[in-house]
Coordinates of C-alpha atoms in Angstrom, one line a residue:
X1 CA -26.0 20.4 4.0
X2 CA -28.1 17.3 3.1
X3 CA -27.4 15.5 -0.1
X4 CA -29.2 12.6 -1.8
X5 CA -26.4 10.3 -1.0
X6 CA -27.8 7.5 1.2
X7 CA -27.3 8.3 4.9
X8 CA -25.1 5.9 6.8
X9 CA -25.9 5.9 10.5
X10 CA -23.2 3.5 11.3
X11 CA -20.6 5.8 9.7
X12 CA -22.0 8.8 11.7
X13 CA -21.8 6.8 14.9
X14 CA -18.3 5.6 14.2
X15 CA -17.1 9.2 13.4
X16 CA -18.7 10.5 16.6
X17 CA -17.1 7.8 18.7
X18 CA -13.7 8.2 17.1
X19 CA -13.7 12.0 17.6
X20 CA -14.9 11.6 21.2
X21 CA -12.1 9.1 22.0
X22 CA -9.5 11.2 20.2
X23 CA -10.8 14.2 22.0
X24 CA -10.3 12.5 25.4
X25 CA -6.9 11.4 24.2
X26 CA -6.0 14.9 23.1
X27 CA -6.9 16.4 26.5
X28 CA -4.9 13.8 28.3
X29 CA -2.0 14.4 25.9
X30 CA -1.9 18.2 26.3
X31 CA -2.3 17.9 30.1
X32 CA 0.6 15.4 30.2
X33 CA 2.8 17.7 28.1
X34 CA 2.0 20.8 30.2
X35 CA 3.1 18.8 33.3
X36 CA 6.2 17.4 31.7
X37 CA 7.4 20.5 29.8
X38 CA 6.1 23.0 32.4
X39 CA 5.2 25.5 29.7
X40 CA 1.5 25.5 28.9
X41 CA 2.0 28.4 26.5
X42 CA 4.3 26.4 24.3
X43 CA 2.1 23.4 24.2
X44 CA -1.1 25.4 23.5
X45 CA 0.6 27.4 20.7
X46 CA 1.9 24.2 19.0
X47 CA -1.4 22.3 19.4
X48 CA -3.5 25.2 18.1
X49 CA -1.1 25.9 15.2
X50 CA -1.2 22.3 14.0
X51 CA -5.0 22.0 14.3
X52 CA -5.6 25.2 12.4
X53 CA -3.1 24.2 9.7
X54 CA -4.7 20.7 9.4
X55 CA -8.3 22.0 9.2
X56 CA -7.9 25.1 7.1
X57 CA -5.2 24.2 4.7
X58 CA -5.6 20.4 4.3
X59 CA -6.8 20.8 0.7
X60 CA -3.9 23.0 -0.3
X61 CA -1.4 20.7 1.5
X62 CA -2.8 17.6 -0.3
X63 CA -2.9 19.3 -3.7
X64 CA 0.7 20.6 -3.3
X65 CA 2.0 17.2 -2.2
X66 CA 0.4 15.5 -5.2
X67 CA 1.3 18.2 -7.7
X68 CA -2.4 18.8 -8.3
X69 CA -3.8 22.0 -9.9
X70 CA -7.3 23.4 -10.3
X71 CA -8.6 23.0 -13.8
X72 CA -11.4 24.8 -15.6
X73 CA -14.1 23.3 -17.8
X74 CA -12.4 24.4 -21.0
X75 CA -9.3 22.3 -20.1
X76 CA -11.2 19.1 -19.0
X77 CA -14.8 19.3 -20.3
X78 CA -15.6 15.6 -19.9
X79 CA -14.3 15.5 -16.3
X80 CA -16.3 18.7 -15.4
X81 CA -19.3 17.2 -17.1
X82 CA -19.3 14.1 -15.0
X83 CA -18.8 16.1 -11.8
X84 CA -21.7 18.4 -12.8
X85 CA -24.1 15.6 -13.4
X86 CA -23.2 13.8 -10.2
X87 CA -23.5 16.9 -8.1
X88 CA -26.9 17.6 -9.7
X89 CA -28.2 14.1 -9.0
X90 CA -26.8 14.2 -5.4
X91 CA -28.1 17.7 -4.8
X92 CA -24.8 19.0 -3.4
X93 CA -22.5 22.0 -4.2
X94 CA -19.9 21.3 -6.9
X95 CA -16.3 21.1 -5.5
X96 CA -13.3 22.6 -7.2
X97 CA -12.0 20.1 -9.8
X98 CA -8.2 19.4 -9.9
X99 CA -5.9 17.2 -11.9
X100 CA -2.6 15.8 -10.8
X101 CA -0.2 15.0 -13.6
X102 CA 1.1 11.7 -12.4
X103 CA 0.7 8.2 -13.8
X104 CA -0.5 6.5 -10.6
X105 CA -4.3 6.0 -11.2
X106 CA -6.1 7.5 -8.2
X107 CA -8.4 10.2 -6.9
X108 CA -9.1 11.9 -3.7
X109 CA -11.4 14.5 -2.1
X110 CA -10.3 17.0 0.5
X111 CA -11.5 20.1 2.2
X112 CA -13.1 21.1 5.5
X113 CA -16.7 21.1 4.2
X114 CA -18.8 20.8 1.0
X115 CA -18.4 24.5 0.2
X116 CA -14.6 24.3 0.4
X117 CA -14.0 20.9 -1.1
X118 CA -11.6 19.9 -3.9
X119 CA -12.0 16.8 -6.0
X120 CA -8.7 15.7 -7.6
X121 CA -8.0 12.9 -10.1
X122 CA -4.7 11.9 -11.6
X123 CA -4.0 11.8 -15.4
X124 CA -3.2 8.1 -14.9
X125 CA -6.8 7.5 -13.8
X126 CA -8.3 9.5 -16.6
X127 CA -6.3 7.5 -19.2
X128 CA -7.2 4.1 -17.8
X129 CA -10.9 4.3 -17.0
X130 CA -14.0 4.1 -19.1
X131 CA -16.6 6.9 -18.6
X132 CA -18.9 4.7 -16.4
X133 CA -16.0 3.6 -14.3
X134 CA -14.8 7.2 -13.8
X135 CA -18.3 8.1 -12.8
X136 CA -18.3 5.5 -10.1
X137 CA -14.9 6.7 -8.7
X138 CA -16.0 10.3 -8.7
X139 CA -19.3 9.4 -7.0
X140 CA -17.3 7.5 -4.3
X141 CA -15.1 10.6 -3.7
X142 CA -18.1 13.0 -3.6
X143 CA -19.8 10.8 -1.0
X144 CA -16.9 11.4 1.3
X145 CA -17.6 15.1 1.1
X146 CA -21.4 14.6 1.5
X147 CA -20.9 12.4 4.6
X148 CA -18.4 14.9 6.1
X149 CA -15.9 12.1 6.8
X150 CA -13.2 14.0 4.8
X151 CA -13.3 16.7 7.5
X152 CA -13.4 14.2 10.3
X153 CA -10.4 12.3 9.0
X154 CA -8.6 15.6 8.6
X155 CA -9.3 16.7 12.2
X156 CA -8.7 13.2 13.6
X157 CA -5.3 13.0 11.9
X158 CA -4.1 16.1 13.6
X159 CA -3.5 14.4 16.9
X160 CA -1.1 11.9 15.4
X161 CA 0.7 14.7 13.6
X162 CA 1.0 16.7 16.9
X163 CA 2.4 13.6 18.7
X164 CA 5.0 13.1 16.0
X165 CA 6.0 16.8 16.2
X166 CA 6.4 16.6 20.0
X167 CA 8.7 13.6 19.6
X168 CA 10.9 15.6 17.2
X169 CA 10.7 18.6 19.5
X170 CA 11.8 16.6 22.5
X171 CA 14.6 14.9 20.6
X172 CA 16.1 18.1 19.2
X173 CA 15.7 20.1 22.5
X174 CA 17.6 17.3 24.2
X175 CA 20.2 17.1 21.5
X176 CA 20.9 20.8 21.2
X177 CA 19.9 22.0 24.7
X178 CA 22.4 23.9 26.8
X179 CA 24.7 22.2 29.4
X180 CA 22.4 23.1 32.2
X181 CA 19.6 21.1 30.6
X182 CA 21.6 18.0 30.2
X183 CA 21.1 16.4 33.6
X184 CA 19.1 13.5 34.9
X185 CA 15.9 15.5 35.3
X186 CA 16.0 16.7 31.7
X187 CA 16.7 13.1 30.5
X188 CA 13.7 11.9 32.5
X189 CA 11.4 14.5 31.0
X190 CA 12.7 13.8 27.5
X191 CA 12.0 10.1 28.0
X192 CA 8.5 10.7 29.4
X193 CA 7.6 13.1 26.5
X194 CA 8.8 10.5 24.0
X195 CA 6.9 7.7 25.7
X196 CA 3.6 9.6 26.0
X197 CA 3.9 10.9 22.4
X198 CA 4.6 7.5 21.0
X199 CA 1.6 6.0 22.9
X200 CA -0.7 8.7 21.8
X201 CA 0.5 8.3 18.2
X202 CA -0.1 4.5 18.3
X203 CA -3.6 4.8 19.7
X204 CA -4.7 7.6 17.3
X205 CA -3.1 5.6 14.4
X206 CA -5.3 2.5 15.2
X207 CA -8.5 4.5 15.7
X208 CA -8.1 6.4 12.5
X209 CA -7.3 3.3 10.5
X210 CA -10.4 1.5 11.8
X211 CA -12.6 4.5 10.9
X212 CA -10.9 4.9 7.5
X213 CA -11.6 1.3 6.5
X214 CA -15.3 1.6 7.3
X215 CA -15.7 5.0 5.6
X216 CA -14.3 3.5 2.3
X217 CA -16.9 0.8 2.4
X218 CA -19.6 3.4 3.1
X219 CA -18.4 5.5 0.2
X220 CA -18.5 2.5 -2.2
X221 CA -22.0 1.7 -1.0
X222 CA -23.3 5.3 -1.4
X223 CA -21.7 5.7 -4.9
X224 CA -23.1 2.4 -6.1
X225 CA -26.6 3.3 -5.0
X226 CA -26.4 6.9 -6.4
X227 CA -25.3 5.8 -9.8
X228 CA -27.1 2.5 -10.0
X229 CA -24.0 0.9 -11.4
X230 CA -22.1 -1.0 -8.7
X231 CA -20.5 -3.2 -11.4
X232 CA -18.8 -0.1 -13.0
X233 CA -17.3 0.8 -9.6
X234 CA -16.2 -2.8 -9.1
X235 CA -14.5 -2.7 -12.5
X236 CA -12.8 0.6 -11.7
X237 CA -11.6 -0.8 -8.3
X238 CA -10.2 -4.0 -10.0
X239 CA -8.5 -2.0 -12.7
X240 CA -6.9 0.7 -10.5
X241 CA -5.8 -1.8 -7.8
X242 CA -4.1 -4.0 -10.4
X243 CA -2.4 -1.1 -12.1
X244 CA -1.1 0.4 -8.8
X245 CA 0.3 -3.0 -8.0
X246 CA 2.5 -2.8 -11.1
X247 CA 3.9 0.6 -10.3
X248 CA 7.4 0.5 -8.7
X249 CA 7.4 1.1 -4.9
X250 CA 9.8 3.9 -5.1
X251 CA 7.3 5.9 -7.3
X252 CA 4.6 5.4 -4.7
X253 CA 6.4 6.6 -1.6
X254 CA 5.4 10.3 -1.9
X255 CA 1.8 9.3 -2.3
X256 CA 1.6 6.9 0.6
X257 CA 1.4 9.7 3.2
X258 CA -2.1 10.5 1.8
X259 CA -3.4 7.0 1.6
X260 CA -6.3 7.7 4.0
X261 CA -7.7 10.2 1.4
X262 CA -7.3 8.0 -1.7
X263 CA -9.8 6.0 -3.7
X264 CA -7.5 3.0 -3.3
X265 CA -4.2 2.9 -1.3
X266 CA -0.9 3.6 -3.1
X267 CA 0.6 0.2 -2.4
X268 CA 0.3 -3.4 -3.4
X269 CA -1.6 -6.2 -1.7
X270 CA -1.2 -6.3 2.1
X271 CA -1.5 -9.9 3.2
X272 CA -1.9 -11.1 6.8
X273 CA -1.6 -8.8 9.8
X274 CA -0.7 -5.8 7.6
X275 CA -4.4 -5.4 6.8
X276 CA -4.9 -4.3 10.4
X277 CA -2.9 -1.2 9.7
X278 CA -4.3 -0.5 6.3
X279 CA -6.4 2.7 5.6
X280 CA -8.6 0.7 3.2
X281 CA -10.5 -2.6 3.4
X282 CA -9.2 -5.4 1.1
X283 CA -10.2 -5.4 -2.5
X284 CA -12.1 -8.7 -1.9
X285 CA -14.2 -7.0 0.8
X286 CA -15.1 -4.1 -1.4
X287 CA -15.9 -6.3 -4.4
X288 CA -18.1 -8.6 -2.2
X289 CA -20.1 -5.7 -1.0
X290 CA -20.6 -4.3 -4.5
X291 CA -21.7 -7.7 -5.7
X292 CA -24.4 -7.8 -3.0
X293 CA -25.6 -4.4 -4.0
X294 CA -25.6 -5.4 -7.6
X295 CA -27.7 -8.4 -6.8
X296 CA -30.1 -6.2 -4.8
X297 CA -30.5 -3.8 -7.7
X298 CA -30.9 -6.6 -10.2
X299 CA -27.8 -5.4 -12.2
X300 CA -25.8 -7.8 -14.3
X301 CA -22.4 -8.7 -12.9
X302 CA -20.6 -7.4 -16.0
X303 CA -21.2 -3.8 -17.1
X304 CA -23.2 -3.5 -20.2
X305 CA -22.7 -0.1 -21.6
X306 CA -25.0 -0.7 -24.6
X307 CA -28.1 -1.0 -22.3
X308 CA -28.1 1.5 -19.5
X309 CA -29.9 0.5 -16.3
X310 CA -32.9 2.5 -15.0
X311 CA -30.7 3.9 -12.2
X312 CA -28.2 5.4 -14.6
X313 CA -29.5 8.9 -14.7
X314 CA -26.1 10.4 -15.5

């Protein structure tokens, strides 16, 4: 499926390289587990089960975790109207539209491909954004689907999940194993599995974070060019980031597990080295890029809703 979202060769290359490196890491990880656990059936069953669950049920898992529900046009006509217009302009299939009844202003897209995608927004986002700002956010999320990076992030994340599950499995099998297992050999295997799993998790974590930060910049760029209103997207980014920063941390904890999928992360500013571990580029980076695009398009820095730009075909 080819849409009218601007192709991003750098994003494609980064996704390919990330999947290749994670694939090599995955093969090495499974081989190490088979040697250590001496049960290839167990390792293959766990690995296959996690991959299938991640790939086929990622949309349902994300919706369930965020209390999202599919909504029809009669319930949210304005939201469906914006999605319809964007999909028509982008020449792509319309995803399912969902709403999460939480105050945190955010949005995300998930699903294994464009024909099985879900676009979800929170009621907090709908209450806070103006129509042109909402359009920019939805275009950003639809670009993730069009560029296929939603599916790539979903598959890439599975290795880290598998490594985490193996750490737990090794821990509990050591803790609750029979007496015959509690010897020096078992302890050595336990330590080796924990070490290998932790190393795999750390490497996959960094690779995914690096790809995630770039894909957010790519989505901002694609959305700005599709709508012709980079300043509206910049306004939405500033507003949403500021509002999330005022939400108590305890209310964001549930959402943080899905930060890689969100329009903007469910946490406050991350100064210093913490940016290296962030799923998103800094607000400053995103605004600087949008300002450059705005200048290239000849758009005013401040949105002027009374005089639509030629690129505003929505």
